[in-house]
PDB file of C-alpha atoms and ligand atoms in Angstrom:
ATOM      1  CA  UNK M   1     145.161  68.760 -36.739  1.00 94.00           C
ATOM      2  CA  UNK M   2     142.819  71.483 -35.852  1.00 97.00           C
ATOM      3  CA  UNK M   3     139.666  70.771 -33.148  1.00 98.00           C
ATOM      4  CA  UNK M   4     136.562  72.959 -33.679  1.00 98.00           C
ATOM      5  CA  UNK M   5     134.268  73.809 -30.850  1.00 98.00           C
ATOM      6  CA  UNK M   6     130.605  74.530 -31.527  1.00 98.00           C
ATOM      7  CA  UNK M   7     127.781  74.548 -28.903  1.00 98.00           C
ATOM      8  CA  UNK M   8     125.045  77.443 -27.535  1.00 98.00           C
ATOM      9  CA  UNK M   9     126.131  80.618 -26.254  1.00 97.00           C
ATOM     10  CA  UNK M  10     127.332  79.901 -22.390  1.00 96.00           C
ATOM     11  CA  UNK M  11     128.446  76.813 -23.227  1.00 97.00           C
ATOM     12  CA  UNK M  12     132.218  77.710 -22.160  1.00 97.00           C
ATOM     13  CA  UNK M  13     133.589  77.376 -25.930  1.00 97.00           C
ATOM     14  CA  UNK M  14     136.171  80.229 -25.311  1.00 97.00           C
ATOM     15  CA  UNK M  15     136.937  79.249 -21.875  1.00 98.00           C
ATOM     16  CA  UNK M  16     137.671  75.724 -22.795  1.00 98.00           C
ATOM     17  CA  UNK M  17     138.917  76.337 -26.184  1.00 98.00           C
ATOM     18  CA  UNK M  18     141.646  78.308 -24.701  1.00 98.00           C
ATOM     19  CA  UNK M  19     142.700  76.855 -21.425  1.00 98.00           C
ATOM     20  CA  UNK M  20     143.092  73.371 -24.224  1.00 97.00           C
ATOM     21  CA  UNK M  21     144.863  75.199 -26.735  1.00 97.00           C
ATOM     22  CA  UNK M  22     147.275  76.438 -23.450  1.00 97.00           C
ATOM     23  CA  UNK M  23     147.561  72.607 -22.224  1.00 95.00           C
ATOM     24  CA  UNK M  24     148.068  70.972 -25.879  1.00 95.00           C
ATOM     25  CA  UNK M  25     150.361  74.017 -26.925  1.00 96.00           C
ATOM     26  CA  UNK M  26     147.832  74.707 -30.368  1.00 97.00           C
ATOM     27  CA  UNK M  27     147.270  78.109 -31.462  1.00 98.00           C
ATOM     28  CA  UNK M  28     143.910  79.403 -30.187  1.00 98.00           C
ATOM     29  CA  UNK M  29     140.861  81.235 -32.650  1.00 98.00           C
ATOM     30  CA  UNK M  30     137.478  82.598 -32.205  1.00 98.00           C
ATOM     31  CA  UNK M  31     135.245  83.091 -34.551  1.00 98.00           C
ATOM     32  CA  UNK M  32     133.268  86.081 -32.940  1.00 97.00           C
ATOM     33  CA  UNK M  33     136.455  87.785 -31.294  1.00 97.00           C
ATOM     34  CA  UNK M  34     138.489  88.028 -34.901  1.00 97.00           C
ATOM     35  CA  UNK M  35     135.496  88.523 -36.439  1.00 98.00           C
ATOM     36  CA  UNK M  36     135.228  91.501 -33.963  1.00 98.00           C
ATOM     37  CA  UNK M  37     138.503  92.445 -34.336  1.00 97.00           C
ATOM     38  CA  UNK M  38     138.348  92.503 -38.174  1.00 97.00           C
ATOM     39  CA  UNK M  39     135.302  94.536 -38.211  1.00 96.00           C
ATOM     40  CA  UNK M  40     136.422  96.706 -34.894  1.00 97.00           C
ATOM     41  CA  UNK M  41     133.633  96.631 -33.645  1.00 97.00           C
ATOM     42  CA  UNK M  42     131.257  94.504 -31.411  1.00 97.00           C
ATOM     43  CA  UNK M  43     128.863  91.732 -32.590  1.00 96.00           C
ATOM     44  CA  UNK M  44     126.318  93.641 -30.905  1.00 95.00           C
ATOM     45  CA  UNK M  45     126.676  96.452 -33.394  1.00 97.00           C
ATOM     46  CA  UNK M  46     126.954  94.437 -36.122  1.00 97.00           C
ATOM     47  CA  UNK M  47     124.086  92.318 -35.763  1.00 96.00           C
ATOM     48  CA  UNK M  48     122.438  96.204 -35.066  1.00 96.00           C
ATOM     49  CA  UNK M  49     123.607  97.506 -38.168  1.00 97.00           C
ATOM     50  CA  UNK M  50     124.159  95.299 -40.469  1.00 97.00           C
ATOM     51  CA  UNK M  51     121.927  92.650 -39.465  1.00 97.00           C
ATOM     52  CA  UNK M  52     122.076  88.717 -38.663  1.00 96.00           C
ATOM     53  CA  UNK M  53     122.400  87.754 -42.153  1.00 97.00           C
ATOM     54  CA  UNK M  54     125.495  89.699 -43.081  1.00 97.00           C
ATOM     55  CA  UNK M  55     127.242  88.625 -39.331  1.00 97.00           C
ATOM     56  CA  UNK M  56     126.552  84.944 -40.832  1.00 97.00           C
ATOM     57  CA  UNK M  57     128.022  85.819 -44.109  1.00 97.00           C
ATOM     58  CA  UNK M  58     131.286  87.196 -42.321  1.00 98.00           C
ATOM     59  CA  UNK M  59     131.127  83.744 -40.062  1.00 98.00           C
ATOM     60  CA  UNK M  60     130.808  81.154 -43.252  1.00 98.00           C
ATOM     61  CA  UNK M  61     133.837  83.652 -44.494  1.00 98.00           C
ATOM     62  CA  UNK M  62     135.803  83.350 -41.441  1.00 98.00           C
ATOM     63  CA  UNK M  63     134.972  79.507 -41.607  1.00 98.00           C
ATOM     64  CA  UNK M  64     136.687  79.306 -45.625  1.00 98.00           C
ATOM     65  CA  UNK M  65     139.631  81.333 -44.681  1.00 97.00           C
ATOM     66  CA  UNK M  66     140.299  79.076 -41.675  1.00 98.00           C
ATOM     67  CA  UNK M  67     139.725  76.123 -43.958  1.00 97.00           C
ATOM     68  CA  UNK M  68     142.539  76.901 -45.604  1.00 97.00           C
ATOM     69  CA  UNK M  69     144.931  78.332 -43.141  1.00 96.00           C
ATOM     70  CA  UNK M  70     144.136  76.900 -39.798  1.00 97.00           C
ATOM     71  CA  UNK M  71     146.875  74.530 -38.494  1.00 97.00           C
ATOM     72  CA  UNK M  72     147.370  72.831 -34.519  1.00 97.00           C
ATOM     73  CA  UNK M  73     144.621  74.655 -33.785  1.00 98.00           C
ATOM     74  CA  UNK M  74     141.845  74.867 -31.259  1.00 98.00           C
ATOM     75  CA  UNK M  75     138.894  77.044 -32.856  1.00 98.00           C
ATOM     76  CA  UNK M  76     135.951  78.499 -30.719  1.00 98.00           C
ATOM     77  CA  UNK M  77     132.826  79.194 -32.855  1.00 98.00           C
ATOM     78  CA  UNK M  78     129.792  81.268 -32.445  1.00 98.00           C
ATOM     79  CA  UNK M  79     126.462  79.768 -31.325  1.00 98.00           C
ATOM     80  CA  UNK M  80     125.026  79.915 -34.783  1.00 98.00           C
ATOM     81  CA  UNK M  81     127.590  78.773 -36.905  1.00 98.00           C
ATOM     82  CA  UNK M  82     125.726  75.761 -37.570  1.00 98.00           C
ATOM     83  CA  UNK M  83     122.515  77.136 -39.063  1.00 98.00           C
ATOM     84  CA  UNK M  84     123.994  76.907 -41.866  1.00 97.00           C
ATOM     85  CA  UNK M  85     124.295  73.431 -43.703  1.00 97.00           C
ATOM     86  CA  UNK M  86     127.657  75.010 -45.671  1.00 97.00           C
ATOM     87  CA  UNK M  87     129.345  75.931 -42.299  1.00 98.00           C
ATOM     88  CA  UNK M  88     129.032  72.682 -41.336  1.00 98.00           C
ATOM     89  CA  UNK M  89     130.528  70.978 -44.069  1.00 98.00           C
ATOM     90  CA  UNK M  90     133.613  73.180 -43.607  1.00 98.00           C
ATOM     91  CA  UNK M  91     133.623  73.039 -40.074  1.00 98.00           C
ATOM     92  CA  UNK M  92     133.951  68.864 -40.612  1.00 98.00           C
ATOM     93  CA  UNK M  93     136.327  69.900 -43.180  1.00 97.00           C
ATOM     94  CA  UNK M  94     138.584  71.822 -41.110  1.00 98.00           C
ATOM     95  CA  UNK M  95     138.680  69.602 -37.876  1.00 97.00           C
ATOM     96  CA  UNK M  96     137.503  67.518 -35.399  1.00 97.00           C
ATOM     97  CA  UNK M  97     134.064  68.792 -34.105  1.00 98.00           C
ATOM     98  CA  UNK M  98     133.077  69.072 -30.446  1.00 98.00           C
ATOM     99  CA  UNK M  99     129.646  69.711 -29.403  1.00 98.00           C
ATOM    100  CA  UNK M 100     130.027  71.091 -25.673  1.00 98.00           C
ATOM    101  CA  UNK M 101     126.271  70.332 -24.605  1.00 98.00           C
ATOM    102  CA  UNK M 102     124.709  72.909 -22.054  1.00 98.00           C
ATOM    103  CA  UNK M 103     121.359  71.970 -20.841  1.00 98.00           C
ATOM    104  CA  UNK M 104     119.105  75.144 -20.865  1.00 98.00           C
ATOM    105  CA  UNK M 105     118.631  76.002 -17.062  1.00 97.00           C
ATOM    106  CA  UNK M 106     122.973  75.641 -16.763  1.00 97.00           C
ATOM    107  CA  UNK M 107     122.630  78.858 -19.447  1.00 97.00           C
ATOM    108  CA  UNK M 108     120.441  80.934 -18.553  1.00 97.00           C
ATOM    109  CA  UNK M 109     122.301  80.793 -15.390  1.00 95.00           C
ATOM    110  CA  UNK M 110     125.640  81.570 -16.987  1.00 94.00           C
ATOM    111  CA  UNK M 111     124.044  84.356 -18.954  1.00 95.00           C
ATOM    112  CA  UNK M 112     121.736  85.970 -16.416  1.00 92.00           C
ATOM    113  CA  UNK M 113     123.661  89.244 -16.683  1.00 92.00           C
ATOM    114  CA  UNK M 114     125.190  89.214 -20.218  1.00 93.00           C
ATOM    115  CA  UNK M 115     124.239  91.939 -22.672  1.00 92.00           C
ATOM    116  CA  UNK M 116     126.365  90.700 -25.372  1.00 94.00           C
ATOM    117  CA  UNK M 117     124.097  88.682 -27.342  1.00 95.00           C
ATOM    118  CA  UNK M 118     121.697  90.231 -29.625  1.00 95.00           C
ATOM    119  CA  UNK M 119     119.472  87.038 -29.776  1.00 96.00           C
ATOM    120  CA  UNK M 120     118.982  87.083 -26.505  1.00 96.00           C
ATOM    121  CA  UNK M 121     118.619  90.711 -25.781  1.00 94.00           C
ATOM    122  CA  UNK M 122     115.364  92.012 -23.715  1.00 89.00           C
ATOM    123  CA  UNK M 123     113.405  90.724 -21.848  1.00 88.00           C
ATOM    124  CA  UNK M 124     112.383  86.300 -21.085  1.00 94.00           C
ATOM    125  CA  UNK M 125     115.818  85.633 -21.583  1.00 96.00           C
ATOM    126  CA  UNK M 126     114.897  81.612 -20.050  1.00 96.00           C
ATOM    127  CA  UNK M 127     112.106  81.600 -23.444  1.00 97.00           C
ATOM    128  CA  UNK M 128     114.251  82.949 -25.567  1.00 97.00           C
ATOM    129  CA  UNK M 129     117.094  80.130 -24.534  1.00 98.00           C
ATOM    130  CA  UNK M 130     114.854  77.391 -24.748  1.00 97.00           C
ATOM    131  CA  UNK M 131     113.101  78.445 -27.366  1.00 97.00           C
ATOM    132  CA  UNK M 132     116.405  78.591 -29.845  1.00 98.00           C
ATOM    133  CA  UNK M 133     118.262  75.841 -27.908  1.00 98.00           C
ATOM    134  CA  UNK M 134     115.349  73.357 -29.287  1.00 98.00           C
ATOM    135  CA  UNK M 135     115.427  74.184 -32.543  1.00 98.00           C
ATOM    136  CA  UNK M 136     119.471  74.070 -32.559  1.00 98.00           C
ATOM    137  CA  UNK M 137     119.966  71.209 -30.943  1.00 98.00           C
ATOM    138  CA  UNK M 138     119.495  67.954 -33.168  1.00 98.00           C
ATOM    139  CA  UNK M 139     121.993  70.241 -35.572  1.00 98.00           C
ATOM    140  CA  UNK M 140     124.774  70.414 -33.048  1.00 98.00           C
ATOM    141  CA  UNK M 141     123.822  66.663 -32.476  1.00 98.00           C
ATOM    142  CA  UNK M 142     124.552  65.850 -36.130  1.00 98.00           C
ATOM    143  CA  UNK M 143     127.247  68.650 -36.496  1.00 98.00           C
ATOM    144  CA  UNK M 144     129.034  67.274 -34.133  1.00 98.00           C
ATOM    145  CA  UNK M 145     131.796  64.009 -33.760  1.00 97.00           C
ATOM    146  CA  UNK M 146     131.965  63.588 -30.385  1.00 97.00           C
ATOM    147  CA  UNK M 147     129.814  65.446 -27.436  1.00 97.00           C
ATOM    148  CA  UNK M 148     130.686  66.466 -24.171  1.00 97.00           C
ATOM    149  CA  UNK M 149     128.412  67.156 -21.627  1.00 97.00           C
ATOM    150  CA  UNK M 150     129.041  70.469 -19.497  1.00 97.00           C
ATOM    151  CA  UNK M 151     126.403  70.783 -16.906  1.00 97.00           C
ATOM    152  CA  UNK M 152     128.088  70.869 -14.119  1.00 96.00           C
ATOM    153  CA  UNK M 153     131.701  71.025 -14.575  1.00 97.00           C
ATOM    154  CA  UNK M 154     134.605  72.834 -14.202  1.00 97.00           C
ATOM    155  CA  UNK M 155     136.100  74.647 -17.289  1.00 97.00           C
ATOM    156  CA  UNK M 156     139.234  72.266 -16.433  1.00 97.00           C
ATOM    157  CA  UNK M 157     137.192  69.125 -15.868  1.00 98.00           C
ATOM    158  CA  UNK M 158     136.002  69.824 -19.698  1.00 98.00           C
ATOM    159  CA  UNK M 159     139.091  70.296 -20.771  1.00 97.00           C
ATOM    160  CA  UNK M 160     140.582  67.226 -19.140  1.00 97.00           C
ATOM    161  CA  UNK M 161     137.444  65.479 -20.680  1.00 97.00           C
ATOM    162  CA  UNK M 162     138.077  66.558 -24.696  1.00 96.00           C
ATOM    163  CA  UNK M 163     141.575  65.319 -23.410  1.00 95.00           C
ATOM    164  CA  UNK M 164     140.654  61.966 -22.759  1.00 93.00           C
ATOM    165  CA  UNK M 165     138.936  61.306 -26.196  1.00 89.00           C
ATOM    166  CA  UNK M 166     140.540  58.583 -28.595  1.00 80.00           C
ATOM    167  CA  UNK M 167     141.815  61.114 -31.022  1.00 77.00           C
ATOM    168  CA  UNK M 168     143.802  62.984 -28.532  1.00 74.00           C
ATOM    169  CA  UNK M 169     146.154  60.267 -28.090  1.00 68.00           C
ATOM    170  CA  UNK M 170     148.394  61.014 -30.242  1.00 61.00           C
ATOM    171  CA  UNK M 171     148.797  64.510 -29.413  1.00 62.00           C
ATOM    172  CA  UNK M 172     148.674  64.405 -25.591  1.00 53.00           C
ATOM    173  CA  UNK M 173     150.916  62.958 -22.907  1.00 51.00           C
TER     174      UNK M 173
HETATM  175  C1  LIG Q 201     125.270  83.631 -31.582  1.00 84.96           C
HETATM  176  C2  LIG Q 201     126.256  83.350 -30.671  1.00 84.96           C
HETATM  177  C3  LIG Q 201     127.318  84.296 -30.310  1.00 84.96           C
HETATM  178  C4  LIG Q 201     127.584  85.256 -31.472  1.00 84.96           C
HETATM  179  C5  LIG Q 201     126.308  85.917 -31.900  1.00 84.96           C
HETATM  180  C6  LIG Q 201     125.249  84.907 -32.356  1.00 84.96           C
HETATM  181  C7  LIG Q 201     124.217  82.620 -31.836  1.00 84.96           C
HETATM  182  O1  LIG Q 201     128.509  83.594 -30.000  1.00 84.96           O
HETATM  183  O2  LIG Q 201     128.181  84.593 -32.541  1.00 84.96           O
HETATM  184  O3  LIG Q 201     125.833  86.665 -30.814  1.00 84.96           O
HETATM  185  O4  LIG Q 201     123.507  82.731 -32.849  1.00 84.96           O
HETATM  186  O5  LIG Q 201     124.111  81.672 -31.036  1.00 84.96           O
HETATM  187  P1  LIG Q 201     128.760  82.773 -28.596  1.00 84.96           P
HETATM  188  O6  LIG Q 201     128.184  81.418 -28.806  1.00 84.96           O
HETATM  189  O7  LIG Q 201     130.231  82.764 -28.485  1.00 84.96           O
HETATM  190  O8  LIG Q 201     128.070  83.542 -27.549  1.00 84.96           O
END
């Protein structure tokens, strides 16, 4: 059984994703970070060079070679991955899909001095959050099997949260 984390940027997806990988003893993958280390080099400077839609290109690969290989495992995903429709069929295919739901003012917050993400490079960070955080968020709504809300929590309180769903009872104490 593998569970899938998607949600914006800040939402905590590696954070959570592997602190619960640690507590259900699952392997632990993200997305951007083997993506990154495939590449060697930063998302930054591939979105820079290359471009967004090639970065998506490597994500919907990353997202069939996981399909087939992934196993007990928690998987973080980038912000985007569900732009588009494919990813999302494969994400569904590979696991159990958690939306962690950040509420726009908890991430600009979080990401007040992150230079990391291209999309939100420059300046009006707080438009540029809101502005892509309404389009995305019906699609992480639908994407999604069951959401947790993260405003105000703990990275452990979320974690003891995804551990409390239904489908964890099989694989938790
Ligand atoms: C993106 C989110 C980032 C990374 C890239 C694009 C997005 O991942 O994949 O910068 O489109 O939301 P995080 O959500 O881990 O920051």
């Amino acid at each position: 059984m593998n569970i899938v984390l998607i949600g914006f940027m800040g939402s905590g997806k590696t954070s959570v994703g592997k602190g619960l990988a640690k507590e259900l003893s699952f392997n632990f993958i993200d997305t951007d970070l083997s993506i990154e280390e495939e590449n060697q080099t930063s998302i930054n400077n591939i979105f820079g060079k290359y471009g967004e839609v090639y970065f998506r290109d490597l994500e919907t690969k990353k997202l069939v070679s996981l399909k087939e290989k992934a196993q007990d495992t928690i998987i973080s995903t980038g912000g985007g991955i569900i732009l588009r429709e494919k990813n999302i069929d494969l994400l569904k295919e590979i696991g159990i899909v958690i939306y962690l739901k950040t509420s726009a003012t908890t991430i600009v917050n979080r990401l007040k001095y992150d230079n990391t993400r291209p999309l939100l490079a420059g300046n009006n960070k707080e438009e540029k959050v809101n502005e892509i955080l309404g389009f995305r968020e019906s699609i992480y709504e639908k994407a999604a099997d069951y959401i947790i809300d993260t405003n105000n929590k703990t990275i452990s309180q979320i974690i003891d949260e995804i551990k409390e769903q239904e489908f964890n009872e099989d694989i938790s104490d």
